[in-house]
Amino acid sequence: MLRHWLMKSEPADCSIDDLLEAPGQTLDWVGVRNYQARNFMRDAMRPGDGVLFYHSSCALPGVAGVAEVASKAGPDATQFDPSSRYFDAKSSPDSPRWLQVRVRLVAKTRLLSLREMRGRPELSTMVLLKPGNRLSITPVTAAEWQAVIALLCPPEN
DNA sequence: GCCAACGTTGGC
DNA sequence: GCCAACGTTGGC
């Protein structure tokens, strides 16, 4: 049973174009430093799961493309790298605290802006849109997924 | 830059 | 285990 997710990234840091241009159009999703988001990767994410690639903390926040989970969760290498902004001195290779998954591009899409999403009743249940939500990885229901895909890829007449 | 909301830390 | 202080997120 495949699930669906929304994953936030700051485009200044890693954008949909970075994923588009990456070797194999695949990137390691590093830098998650929130336990709830980590637990989603550890406990529920499986290769093949669908991913909405979301641009956050930028001029035009919104869904910028579709991707898929390409690996199980494994240790996030950046936590052991003192030169990385994601370094965590309290983590050890024996018991890594932080995890990453690999993500592969499915399609860059038009930008479905946060503003437009808020205006869509069929998306109103999305965790992303809940007041105060800050989670960088949130589950997306099958109905929400289908509604987003329909908005991103309107059927031709 | 502001600020609300939330998560984490650490003293007790 | 409580909770105040502090840091971060992220839209605006």
mmCIF file of C-alpha atoms (C1' of nucleotides) in Angstrom:
data_model
loop_
_atom_site.group_PDB
_atom_site.id
_atom_site.type_symbol
_atom_site.label_atom_id
_atom_site.label_comp_id
_atom_site.label_asym_id
_atom_site.label_seq_id
_atom_site.Cartn_x
_atom_site.Cartn_y
_atom_site.Cartn_z
ATOM 1 C CA MET A 1 0.000 0.000 0.000
ATOM 2 C CA LEU A 2 1.749 3.108 -1.225
ATOM 3 C CA ARG A 3 1.317 6.361 0.602
ATOM 4 C CA HIS A 4 1.691 9.969 -0.340
ATOM 5 C CA TRP A 5 3.682 12.778 1.213
ATOM 6 C CA LEU A 6 4.360 16.453 0.958
ATOM 7 C CA MET A 7 7.995 17.411 1.474
ATOM 8 C CA LYS A 8 9.122 20.987 1.964
ATOM 9 C CA SER A 9 12.347 22.387 0.648
ATOM 10 C CA GLU A 10 13.643 25.913 0.489
ATOM 11 C CA PRO A 11 14.335 26.484 -3.205
ATOM 12 C CA ALA A 12 17.372 28.602 -2.345
ATOM 13 C CA ASP A 13 18.714 25.414 -0.782
ATOM 14 C CA CYS A 14 17.250 22.719 -3.020
ATOM 15 C CA SER A 15 14.685 23.503 -5.698
ATOM 16 C CA ILE A 16 12.718 21.423 -8.165
ATOM 17 C CA ASP A 17 15.275 22.502 -10.783
ATOM 18 C CA ASP A 18 18.082 21.119 -8.654
ATOM 19 C CA LEU A 19 16.249 17.791 -8.618
ATOM 20 C CA LEU A 20 15.661 18.060 -12.374
ATOM 21 C CA GLU A 21 19.363 18.548 -13.005
ATOM 22 C CA ALA A 22 20.660 16.038 -10.465
ATOM 23 C CA PRO A 23 22.268 12.816 -11.712
ATOM 24 C CA GLY A 24 19.446 10.354 -12.285
ATOM 25 C CA GLN A 25 17.115 13.181 -11.241
ATOM 26 C CA THR A 26 17.617 11.795 -7.757
ATOM 27 C CA LEU A 27 18.672 13.479 -4.525
ATOM 28 C CA ASP A 28 19.248 12.485 -0.924
ATOM 29 C CA TRP A 29 16.747 14.288 1.246
ATOM 30 C CA VAL A 30 19.103 15.437 3.988
ATOM 31 C CA GLY A 31 18.691 17.915 6.773
ATOM 32 C CA VAL A 32 15.457 16.763 8.389
ATOM 33 C CA ARG A 33 15.954 17.673 12.052
ATOM 34 C CA ASN A 34 12.510 17.158 13.466
ATOM 35 C CA TYR A 35 11.537 13.935 15.182
ATOM 36 C CA GLN A 36 8.021 13.725 13.836
ATOM 37 C CA ALA A 37 9.227 14.164 10.273
ATOM 38 C CA ARG A 38 12.029 11.677 10.875
ATOM 39 C CA ASN A 39 9.570 9.138 12.216
ATOM 40 C CA PHE A 40 7.459 9.439 9.096
ATOM 41 C CA MET A 41 10.521 8.504 7.053
ATOM 42 C CA ARG A 42 11.493 5.710 9.401
ATOM 43 C CA ASP A 43 8.103 4.148 10.044
ATOM 44 C CA ALA A 44 5.893 4.853 7.090
ATOM 45 C CA MET A 45 7.808 5.871 3.976
ATOM 46 C CA ARG A 46 8.419 3.206 1.397
ATOM 47 C CA PRO A 47 10.064 3.245 -2.019
ATOM 48 C CA GLY A 48 7.434 4.142 -4.579
ATOM 49 C CA ASP A 49 5.482 6.470 -2.310
ATOM 50 C CA GLY A 50 4.377 9.666 -4.016
ATOM 51 C CA VAL A 51 5.897 13.008 -3.052
ATOM 52 C CA LEU A 52 4.642 16.529 -3.595
ATOM 53 C CA PHE A 53 7.756 18.688 -3.825
ATOM 54 C CA TYR A 54 6.948 21.929 -2.034
ATOM 55 C CA HIS A 55 8.885 25.189 -2.126
ATOM 56 C CA SER A 56 8.850 26.951 1.231
ATOM 57 C CA SER A 57 10.321 30.129 2.679
ATOM 58 C CA CYS A 58 10.401 31.862 -0.675
ATOM 59 C CA ALA A 59 8.562 34.488 -2.673
ATOM 60 C CA LEU A 60 6.092 32.016 -4.164
ATOM 61 C CA PRO A 61 5.535 29.078 -1.853
ATOM 62 C CA GLY A 62 3.710 26.083 -3.316
ATOM 63 C CA VAL A 63 3.944 22.661 -4.929
ATOM 64 C CA ALA A 64 6.545 22.778 -7.696
ATOM 65 C CA GLY A 65 6.618 19.173 -8.841
ATOM 66 C CA VAL A 66 5.960 15.519 -8.218
ATOM 67 C CA ALA A 67 8.562 13.025 -7.054
ATOM 68 C CA GLU A 68 8.713 9.563 -5.575
ATOM 69 C CA VAL A 69 10.489 7.945 -2.681
ATOM 70 C CA ALA A 70 13.416 6.016 -4.140
ATOM 71 C CA SER A 71 14.916 4.352 -1.070
ATOM 72 C CA LYS A 72 14.185 3.245 2.447
ATOM 73 C CA ALA A 73 15.269 5.558 5.240
ATOM 74 C CA GLY A 74 18.947 5.416 6.122
ATOM 75 C CA PRO A 75 21.371 7.504 8.188
ATOM 76 C CA ASP A 76 21.649 11.125 7.096
ATOM 77 C CA ALA A 77 25.376 11.514 6.426
ATOM 78 C CA THR A 78 25.376 15.262 7.080
ATOM 79 C CA GLN A 79 24.814 14.753 10.801
ATOM 80 C CA PHE A 80 28.380 13.408 11.119
ATOM 81 C CA ASP A 81 30.036 16.120 9.047
ATOM 82 C CA PRO A 82 31.335 18.958 11.240
ATOM 83 C CA SER A 83 31.498 21.229 8.223
ATOM 84 C CA SER A 84 27.832 20.705 7.419
ATOM 85 C CA ARG A 85 25.161 23.076 8.618
ATOM 86 C CA TYR A 86 23.253 19.946 9.579
ATOM 87 C CA PHE A 87 26.037 18.587 11.816
ATOM 88 C CA ASP A 88 24.768 17.137 15.097
ATOM 89 C CA ALA A 89 27.462 16.592 17.711
ATOM 90 C CA LYS A 90 25.075 14.510 19.791
ATOM 91 C CA SER A 91 24.561 11.910 17.092
ATOM 92 C CA SER A 92 26.898 8.970 16.597
ATOM 93 C CA PRO A 93 27.346 6.484 13.748
ATOM 94 C CA ASP A 94 26.528 3.727 16.244
ATOM 95 C CA SER A 95 23.046 5.099 16.721
ATOM 96 C CA PRO A 96 22.301 7.716 14.104
ATOM 97 C CA ARG A 97 19.738 10.191 15.241
ATOM 98 C CA TRP A 98 18.710 11.541 11.829
ATOM 99 C CA LEU A 99 17.559 9.800 8.708
ATOM 100 C CA GLN A 100 17.264 10.567 5.029
ATOM 101 C CA VAL A 101 15.507 9.018 2.090
ATOM 102 C CA ARG A 102 16.352 9.244 -1.581
ATOM 103 C CA VAL A 103 13.883 11.091 -3.794
ATOM 104 C CA ARG A 104 13.480 10.818 -7.561
ATOM 105 C CA LEU A 105 11.764 13.322 -9.828
ATOM 106 C CA VAL A 106 8.578 12.240 -11.534
ATOM 107 C CA ALA A 107 7.660 15.554 -13.124
ATOM 108 C CA LYS A 108 8.291 19.235 -12.721
ATOM 109 C CA THR A 109 4.887 20.896 -12.850
ATOM 110 C CA ARG A 110 3.445 24.351 -12.881
ATOM 111 C CA LEU A 111 3.614 26.014 -9.495
ATOM 112 C CA LEU A 112 0.491 25.271 -7.495
ATOM 113 C CA SER A 113 0.774 28.157 -5.083
ATOM 114 C CA LEU A 114 -0.051 28.002 -1.418
ATOM 115 C CA ARG A 115 -2.521 30.775 -2.071
ATOM 116 C CA GLU A 116 -4.354 28.698 -4.686
ATOM 117 C CA MET A 117 -4.272 25.653 -2.437
ATOM 118 C CA ARG A 118 -5.924 27.609 0.363
ATOM 119 C CA GLY A 119 -8.700 28.535 -2.010
ATOM 120 C CA ARG A 120 -9.512 24.932 -2.894
ATOM 121 C CA PRO A 121 -12.099 23.295 -0.620
ATOM 122 C CA GLU A 122 -10.984 19.827 -1.708
ATOM 123 C CA LEU A 123 -7.526 20.560 -0.279
ATOM 124 C CA SER A 124 -8.729 22.076 2.967
ATOM 125 C CA THR A 125 -7.987 18.913 4.924
ATOM 126 C CA MET A 126 -4.294 18.920 4.031
ATOM 127 C CA VAL A 127 -1.983 18.978 7.035
ATOM 128 C CA LEU A 128 0.073 21.609 5.225
ATOM 129 C CA LEU A 129 -2.847 24.014 5.421
ATOM 130 C CA LYS A 130 -3.596 23.477 9.079
ATOM 131 C CA PRO A 131 -2.940 26.638 11.074
ATOM 132 C CA GLY A 132 0.433 26.609 12.757
ATOM 133 C CA ASN A 133 1.725 23.624 10.842
ATOM 134 C CA ARG A 134 5.477 23.685 10.364
ATOM 135 C CA LEU A 135 6.268 20.058 9.680
ATOM 136 C CA SER A 136 8.637 19.630 6.754
ATOM 137 C CA ILE A 137 7.180 16.230 5.889
ATOM 138 C CA THR A 138 3.441 15.677 6.078
ATOM 139 C CA PRO A 139 1.223 12.785 4.998
ATOM 140 C CA VAL A 140 -1.157 13.358 2.102
ATOM 141 C CA THR A 141 -4.330 11.308 1.745
ATOM 142 C CA ALA A 142 -5.195 9.548 -1.505
ATOM 143 C CA ALA A 143 -8.061 11.988 -2.047
ATOM 144 C CA GLU A 144 -5.831 15.014 -1.443
ATOM 145 C CA TRP A 145 -3.187 13.547 -3.745
ATOM 146 C CA GLN A 146 -5.684 13.032 -6.548
ATOM 147 C CA ALA A 147 -7.054 16.528 -6.086
ATOM 148 C CA VAL A 148 -3.577 18.065 -6.287
ATOM 149 C CA ILE A 149 -2.664 15.997 -9.348
ATOM 150 C CA ALA A 150 -5.900 17.085 -11.026
ATOM 151 C CA LEU A 151 -4.981 20.723 -10.428
ATOM 152 C CA LEU A 152 -1.427 20.219 -11.666
ATOM 153 C CA CYS A 153 -2.384 18.229 -14.758
ATOM 154 C CA PRO A 154 -5.754 19.438 -15.996
ATOM 155 C CA PRO A 155 -7.262 16.934 -18.442
ATOM 156 C CA GLU A 156 -7.140 17.964 -22.109
ATOM 157 C CA ASN A 157 -10.428 18.312 -23.893
ATOM 158 C "C1'" DG B 1 11.791 42.321 9.294
ATOM 159 C "C1'" DC B 2 7.740 40.852 11.916
ATOM 160 C "C1'" DC B 3 5.546 37.618 14.507
ATOM 161 C "C1'" DA B 4 2.688 33.535 15.657
ATOM 162 C "C1'" DA B 5 3.148 28.866 16.402
ATOM 163 C "C1'" DC B 6 5.580 25.222 17.580
ATOM 164 C "C1'" DG B 7 9.706 22.268 19.154
ATOM 165 C "C1'" DT B 8 13.691 21.724 22.147
ATOM 166 C "C1'" DT B 9 16.456 22.491 26.123
ATOM 167 C "C1'" DG B 10 17.616 22.403 30.728
ATOM 168 C "C1'" DG B 11 17.020 23.784 35.600
ATOM 169 C "C1'" DC B 12 14.438 22.322 39.291
ATOM 170 C "C1'" DG C 1 7.750 15.541 34.844
ATOM 171 C "C1'" DC C 2 6.972 20.562 34.700
ATOM 172 C "C1'" DC C 3 7.562 24.670 32.392
ATOM 173 C "C1'" DA C 4 9.981 28.968 31.165
ATOM 174 C "C1'" DA C 5 13.274 30.455 28.004
ATOM 175 C "C1'" DC C 6 14.975 30.147 23.809
ATOM 176 C "C1'" DG C 7 15.431 28.827 18.859
ATOM 177 C "C1'" DT C 8 13.273 27.757 14.416
ATOM 178 C "C1'" DT C 9 9.901 27.817 10.829
ATOM 179 C "C1'" DG C 10 7.694 30.068 7.344
ATOM 180 C "C1'" DG C 11 4.015 33.083 5.550
ATOM 181 C "C1'" DC C 12 3.339 37.727 4.967
#
